[in-house]
């Protein structure tokens, strides 16, 4: 019979990996809450229409990456490919943006992509969204917060900030016309995707990974020259804030981002450490999205980072987090001893939860149970047999004693908790 396997691009995160994920989640939660951001938990499934309206019809995500399926009542649903649209939907639905609202979320996202290192079909993002502030101090706060995350994770030396302003819709309209006019003379030299984009979403051509297309773009009009004065001022003010905060950046006028909802500020944190999948965090301002999804007009900005890519970077640094080893292993041979062991282990957990206590289960001889105790990494084995039960005692064996042969003692069951404290605290 053929084995059942996970879906391609949808990976298990195994017990030896979860401590690193927990470390990452914990660091991020600590940093974002220090800026006053609150966690929101959103559904994995939304009406398909939300993403069509929110992300844009002619984006990679909506054109070819979404997991869309009919519900049993024939409504079209989609596994969320990103978090911003759902977050905005929730903010509108619950009227959360009445005052400044700062939110973050973490969880799986789904995109039908070609799986490779740092690119999955189920992947995980941590996202941050801020509602209600149109001025560039908010953009600056978001960038500072992301920079502090890299600092807290020890990644600062390996990442670099790319920054751009894509202006308001008027400036993009004017630029789009100029870009199309320029590229129309070179249609045959463009890669296939870019030829199609010339008709549908020409600014996305700036993002092309094709080298010949990039070379053609060297002679193209520069988005910088088409910015409206307000966006220009917004952008210089943001740069002033970042310079004051000591955050280095490169202005990349070809940075446009793959989602339609952005205006003015866009940014990406990139690294050389991950090969082709070099963007670990991306975001920007999306002042029009709340209104576009049916809410009152509320300015907003945010970013999202890819957790798989961050975990890969942490592993590359040699960062290891491990599941905690056992402190205490209960060995019990005989029916009454098993009951006594369970009772004693439970009372230790009630008294003090700081120890990792493993109880033998499934029986076995003293010898085989002690072998399992050794493999668990426990420093102490608590040993119970018929004699110990009769006399209300336990055997206590130090599994990692300096002599290596394991010192053993017999003590009363009442004294167990305090003796364990004495022995384990010495280390
Ligand atoms: P890319 O250009 O790598 O496809 P994107 O522009 O589609 O990225 P966003 O939608 O901005 O990505 O998502 C934010 C971040 O989420 C990315 O910078 C990346 O770190 C991560 N990410 C996006 N798609 C995937 C994926 N399929 N697998 C793993 N991480 C991903
Ligand atoms: Mg993508």
XYZ file of C-alpha atoms and ligand atoms in Angstrom:
459
model
C 0.000 0.000 0.000
C 1.298 3.462 -0.848
C 2.238 5.577 2.164
C 0.207 8.659 2.912
C 2.360 11.756 2.527
C 1.986 15.467 3.128
C 0.919 17.700 0.248
C 3.836 19.018 -1.837
C 5.092 22.307 -0.469
C 3.262 21.842 2.837
C 5.811 20.753 5.390
C 5.765 19.389 8.903
C 7.723 21.357 11.453
C 9.220 18.561 13.502
C 9.914 18.507 17.250
C 13.625 19.179 16.763
C 12.718 22.358 14.827
C 9.888 23.747 16.952
C 12.125 25.239 19.672
C 13.692 27.566 17.092
C 10.252 28.578 15.843
C 9.125 29.224 19.420
C 12.248 31.307 20.000
C 11.498 33.370 16.879
C 7.837 33.853 17.789
C 8.746 34.824 21.309
C 11.335 37.415 20.218
C 8.939 38.978 17.735
C 6.066 39.102 20.211
C 8.331 40.797 22.754
C 9.516 43.468 20.300
C 6.146 44.331 18.751
C 4.370 44.496 22.087
C 7.084 46.842 23.337
C 5.811 49.217 20.601
C 2.209 48.826 21.777
C 1.021 46.404 19.071
C -1.708 43.938 20.019
C -2.231 40.476 18.639
C -5.226 39.686 16.433
C -6.120 36.131 15.344
C -7.834 35.828 11.997
C -9.481 32.994 10.066
C -7.436 30.981 7.581
C -10.323 31.045 5.111
C -12.056 34.122 3.677
C -14.468 34.815 0.834
C -12.490 34.776 -2.423
C -13.848 38.194 -3.325
C -11.883 39.753 -0.435
C -8.579 38.881 -2.104
C -9.730 39.838 -5.595
C -10.711 43.281 -4.333
C -7.901 43.639 -1.824
C -4.811 42.263 -3.526
C -5.738 43.104 -7.120
C -6.829 41.002 -10.106
C -3.594 41.237 -12.065
C -1.143 40.217 -9.369
C 0.779 36.931 -9.243
C -1.131 35.923 -6.140
C -4.629 36.347 -7.555
C -3.771 35.247 -11.085
C -2.105 31.964 -10.257
C -1.297 31.316 -6.616
C -4.558 31.102 -4.669
C -6.135 27.966 -3.223
C -9.750 28.647 -4.130
C -12.606 26.196 -3.723
C -16.411 26.195 -3.504
C -17.911 25.790 -0.036
C -20.690 23.198 0.219
C -23.209 25.940 -0.440
C -21.267 27.002 -3.558
C -19.812 30.193 -2.112
C -16.255 30.677 -3.297
C -13.709 30.512 -0.477
C -9.926 30.935 -0.486
C -7.162 29.860 1.897
C -5.555 33.162 2.834
C -2.454 33.900 0.735
C -1.452 36.819 2.983
C -2.727 38.537 6.112
C -3.370 42.175 5.300
C -6.669 41.735 3.433
C -8.190 39.658 6.249
C -6.887 42.067 8.865
C -8.448 45.040 7.062
C -11.683 43.081 6.680
C -11.745 42.482 10.424
C -10.894 46.089 11.255
C -13.842 47.256 9.097
C -16.228 44.592 10.371
C -15.567 45.403 14.024
C -14.984 49.111 13.556
C -11.536 48.866 15.138
C -9.992 51.827 13.350
C -11.943 54.495 15.228
C -8.653 55.471 16.862
C -5.073 54.515 16.063
C -4.974 50.765 15.984
C -1.775 48.744 16.010
C -2.117 45.049 15.324
C 0.043 42.003 14.678
C -0.668 38.401 13.747
C 1.194 35.202 12.996
C 0.244 32.072 11.149
C 0.176 30.000 7.992
C -0.451 31.442 4.528
C -1.115 29.457 1.349
C 0.137 30.080 -2.176
C 0.402 27.676 -5.061
C 4.060 28.266 -5.952
C 6.977 26.131 -7.072
C 8.374 24.766 -3.798
C 12.087 25.363 -3.174
C 14.333 26.437 -0.325
C 12.582 29.320 1.441
C 9.451 28.967 -0.686
C 6.563 26.709 0.319
C 2.908 26.365 -0.518
C 2.000 26.548 3.128
C 4.356 29.054 4.726
C 4.211 31.253 7.794
C 4.199 34.982 8.194
C 4.261 37.374 11.069
C 2.529 40.565 10.028
C 2.127 43.977 11.573
C -0.503 46.548 10.563
C -1.078 50.061 11.792
C -4.289 51.999 11.103
C -5.205 55.660 11.400
C -1.979 57.580 10.748
C -1.118 59.058 7.350
C 2.112 60.821 8.301
C 5.605 59.379 7.734
C 6.385 59.037 11.449
C 4.260 55.895 11.298
C 6.221 54.502 8.345
C 9.361 55.255 10.353
C 8.046 53.446 13.421
C 7.320 50.338 11.372
C 10.784 50.315 9.843
C 12.443 50.927 13.229
C 10.444 48.094 14.730
C 11.537 45.679 11.994
C 15.163 46.796 12.432
C 14.892 46.094 16.152
C 13.622 42.606 15.361
C 16.757 41.806 13.362
C 18.806 43.195 16.225
C 17.037 40.977 18.749
C 17.552 37.934 16.514
C 21.217 38.689 15.828
C 20.567 39.136 12.087
C 21.418 42.819 11.654
C 24.722 42.192 9.856
C 23.054 40.034 7.227
C 20.127 42.195 6.188
C 19.747 45.416 4.282
C 16.835 47.802 3.830
C 15.591 48.811 0.391
C 13.203 51.708 0.284
C 11.076 53.443 -2.312
C 8.066 55.660 -2.767
C 5.571 54.759 -5.468
C 3.650 57.999 -4.998
C -0.092 58.529 -5.187
C -2.375 57.087 -7.856
C -1.866 60.151 -10.085
C 1.896 59.803 -10.082
C 1.664 56.107 -10.786
C -0.751 56.785 -13.664
C 1.654 59.302 -15.238
C 4.620 57.028 -14.699
C 2.809 54.001 -16.101
C 2.107 55.885 -19.343
C 5.734 56.978 -19.662
C 7.001 53.465 -18.921
C 4.658 51.841 -21.446
C 5.612 54.412 -24.083
C 9.280 53.565 -23.510
C 8.895 49.773 -23.373
C 6.605 49.616 -26.416
C 9.706 50.129 -28.542
C 11.309 47.000 -27.061
C 8.380 44.589 -26.806
C 10.209 41.805 -28.630
C 13.156 41.965 -26.251
C 11.043 41.646 -23.090
C 10.604 38.314 -21.319
C 7.257 36.633 -21.742
C 5.834 37.633 -18.344
C 6.813 41.228 -18.910
C 5.173 41.293 -22.362
C 1.927 40.262 -20.730
C 2.413 42.751 -17.895
C 2.881 45.552 -20.399
C -0.848 45.168 -21.069
C -2.070 44.391 -17.567
C 0.243 45.746 -14.860
C 3.258 47.457 -16.450
C 4.874 48.663 -13.214
C 5.376 45.060 -12.151
C 7.917 44.785 -15.005
C 10.310 46.778 -12.802
C 10.290 43.763 -10.483
C 11.271 41.292 -13.237
C 14.049 38.862 -12.351
C 15.000 38.597 -16.047
C 18.440 40.108 -16.675
C 17.787 41.277 -20.231
C 14.601 42.994 -19.083
C 16.487 44.619 -16.218
C 19.125 45.861 -18.685
C 16.397 47.392 -20.864
C 15.019 49.152 -17.813
C 18.312 51.005 -17.344
C 17.143 53.410 -20.022
C 13.531 53.609 -18.796
C 11.977 56.649 -17.144
C 12.611 56.814 -13.394
C 9.623 56.610 -11.032
C 11.397 59.166 -8.845
C 10.787 61.888 -11.452
C 7.026 61.297 -11.435
C 6.278 61.583 -7.714
C 3.653 64.102 -6.652
C 5.007 66.787 -4.295
C 3.191 65.414 -1.212
C 4.612 61.937 -1.738
C 8.031 63.457 -2.356
C 7.812 65.341 0.964
C 6.507 62.224 2.759
C 9.429 60.234 1.410
C 12.114 62.733 2.385
C 10.665 63.060 5.867
C 10.730 59.269 6.256
C 14.376 59.232 5.206
C 15.102 61.972 7.732
C 13.558 59.854 10.517
C 15.471 56.743 9.496
C 18.762 58.585 9.273
C 18.165 60.019 12.743
C 17.451 56.496 14.009
C 20.715 55.269 12.506
C 19.053 52.877 10.057
C 20.966 52.434 6.802
C 18.948 52.024 3.606
C 19.220 52.085 -0.165
C 16.649 53.902 -2.262
C 15.689 51.475 -5.016
C 13.385 53.209 -7.494
C 12.522 49.862 -9.104
C 11.048 48.467 -5.915
C 7.273 48.295 -6.503
C 6.038 45.215 -4.565
C 3.730 42.557 -5.924
C 0.461 43.610 -4.374
C -1.742 46.356 -5.781
C -2.757 48.005 -2.541
C 0.389 49.979 -1.806
C 0.886 53.725 -2.180
C 3.805 55.974 -1.227
C 6.224 54.022 0.982
C 7.276 50.498 0.055
C 10.194 48.648 1.589
C 11.904 45.275 1.684
C 14.524 43.795 3.964
C 16.797 41.622 1.848
C 19.663 39.235 2.565
C 22.358 37.505 0.537
C 22.250 34.552 2.899
C 19.346 32.720 1.243
C 20.125 32.670 -2.477
C 17.189 33.550 -4.716
C 14.679 33.824 -1.850
C 16.385 36.946 -0.508
C 13.440 38.982 0.805
C 12.718 38.256 4.437
C 10.313 41.083 5.133
C 8.252 43.390 2.970
C 5.713 46.100 3.482
C 4.544 49.600 2.898
C 1.711 52.071 3.086
C -1.792 51.235 1.847
C -3.954 54.280 2.504
C -6.703 53.288 0.043
C -7.306 49.689 1.055
C -9.696 50.144 3.975
C -12.057 52.245 1.862
C -11.633 49.907 -1.100
C -12.857 47.035 1.079
C -15.922 48.988 2.156
C -14.738 50.810 5.278
C -14.456 54.512 5.993
C -11.245 55.927 4.547
C -8.487 55.175 7.066
C -4.786 55.458 6.235
C -2.708 52.410 7.066
C 0.699 50.819 6.732
C 2.254 47.486 7.605
C 4.702 44.734 6.803
C 5.002 40.972 6.841
C 7.973 38.695 7.300
C 8.502 35.142 6.149
C 9.170 32.878 9.094
C 10.677 29.969 7.115
C 13.311 32.320 5.733
C 14.077 33.716 9.174
C 14.406 30.218 10.612
C 16.800 29.322 7.772
C 18.883 32.386 8.599
C 18.963 31.535 12.294
C 20.026 27.980 11.459
C 22.708 29.390 9.152
C 24.073 31.316 12.108
C 24.361 28.057 13.990
C 21.550 29.102 16.292
C 20.110 26.007 17.927
C 17.311 25.791 20.408
C 16.502 22.416 21.804
C 13.538 20.873 23.488
C 14.323 20.684 27.204
C 15.736 17.359 28.394
C 14.127 15.513 31.274
C 15.196 16.461 34.796
C 13.632 13.548 36.602
C 12.650 10.072 35.368
C 10.363 7.835 37.424
C 11.213 4.137 37.294
C 8.534 1.849 38.715
C 8.364 -1.944 38.674
C 5.213 -3.637 39.941
C 1.539 -2.700 39.963
C 1.597 -0.844 43.296
C 4.875 0.878 42.458
C 3.369 2.227 39.234
C 0.495 3.751 41.189
C 2.864 5.255 43.766
C 5.100 6.677 41.011
C 2.155 8.338 39.296
C 0.970 9.828 42.599
C 4.447 11.110 43.536
C 5.142 12.559 40.081
C 1.790 14.378 40.103
C 2.467 15.805 43.559
C 5.889 17.074 42.434
C 4.270 18.794 39.447
C 1.678 20.352 41.741
C 4.355 21.583 44.118
C 6.718 22.994 41.521
C 6.339 23.044 37.769
C 9.901 24.039 36.953
C 11.165 20.469 36.483
C 10.636 18.312 33.418
C 9.376 15.069 34.859
C 9.076 11.934 32.739
C 7.255 8.895 34.060
C 8.048 5.473 32.707
C 5.043 3.906 31.063
C 4.435 0.492 29.600
C 6.247 -1.465 32.308
C 9.614 -3.183 31.909
C 12.397 -4.396 34.212
C 14.388 -2.019 36.414
C 17.279 -2.439 34.036
C 15.379 -1.530 30.871
C 13.614 1.385 32.589
C 16.956 2.758 33.820
C 18.247 2.596 30.254
C 15.294 4.691 29.138
C 15.950 7.066 32.024
C 19.506 7.484 30.784
C 18.391 8.144 27.200
C 15.935 10.792 28.392
C 18.867 12.866 29.634
C 17.401 13.011 33.152
C 19.741 13.957 35.943
C 17.795 12.030 38.570
C 15.984 8.708 38.511
C 13.361 8.092 41.178
C 13.077 4.337 41.666
C 10.101 2.456 43.102
C 9.579 -1.261 43.627
C 7.559 -3.367 46.080
C 10.018 -2.701 48.933
C 9.876 1.040 48.522
C 6.066 1.016 48.406
C 5.925 -1.041 51.605
C 8.315 1.233 53.458
C 7.121 4.564 51.994
C 10.552 5.235 50.534
C 12.056 5.857 47.098
C 15.440 5.122 45.598
C 17.122 8.196 44.154
C 19.866 7.737 41.607
C 22.054 10.542 40.250
C 22.372 9.706 36.585
C 25.030 12.274 35.746
C 27.262 12.117 38.834
C 30.945 12.966 38.429
C 32.024 9.393 39.181
C 29.845 8.229 36.306
C 28.605 5.177 38.189
C 25.571 6.934 39.641
C 25.293 7.567 43.345
C 22.198 6.028 44.837
C 20.381 6.686 48.099
C 17.125 5.675 49.749
C 14.971 8.391 51.312
C 11.424 8.726 52.606
C 8.722 9.711 50.138
C 7.977 12.807 52.250
C 11.554 14.007 51.802
C 11.562 13.521 48.024
C 10.604 17.051 46.967
C 13.157 18.844 49.121
C 15.946 16.360 48.312
C 15.298 16.841 44.567
C 15.547 20.590 45.065
C 18.869 20.188 46.845
C 20.334 17.944 44.186
C 19.101 19.787 41.123
C 19.797 23.261 42.398
C 23.518 22.545 42.758
C 23.870 22.685 38.975
P 8.574 36.741 -3.210
O 9.039 37.834 -4.121
O 9.705 36.046 -2.493
O 7.615 35.792 -3.863
P 6.351 38.227 -2.190
O 6.578 39.598 -2.674
O 5.405 37.354 -2.906
O 7.762 37.467 -2.041
P 4.963 39.078 0.200
O 3.619 38.767 -0.303
O 5.378 40.481 0.319
O 6.040 38.243 -0.637
O 5.179 38.346 1.606
C 6.053 38.844 2.618
C 7.137 37.848 2.940
O 6.622 36.536 3.113
C 8.173 37.669 1.848
O 9.127 38.673 1.905
C 8.767 36.334 2.190
O 9.719 36.461 3.242
C 7.577 35.572 2.699
N 7.017 34.700 1.651
C 6.214 35.050 0.624
N 5.868 33.985 -0.108
C 6.467 32.908 0.482
C 6.487 31.497 0.214
N 5.796 30.966 -0.796
N 7.211 30.698 1.034
C 7.904 31.213 2.084
N 7.917 32.519 2.383
C 7.211 33.362 1.603
Mg 5.570 35.824 -4.346
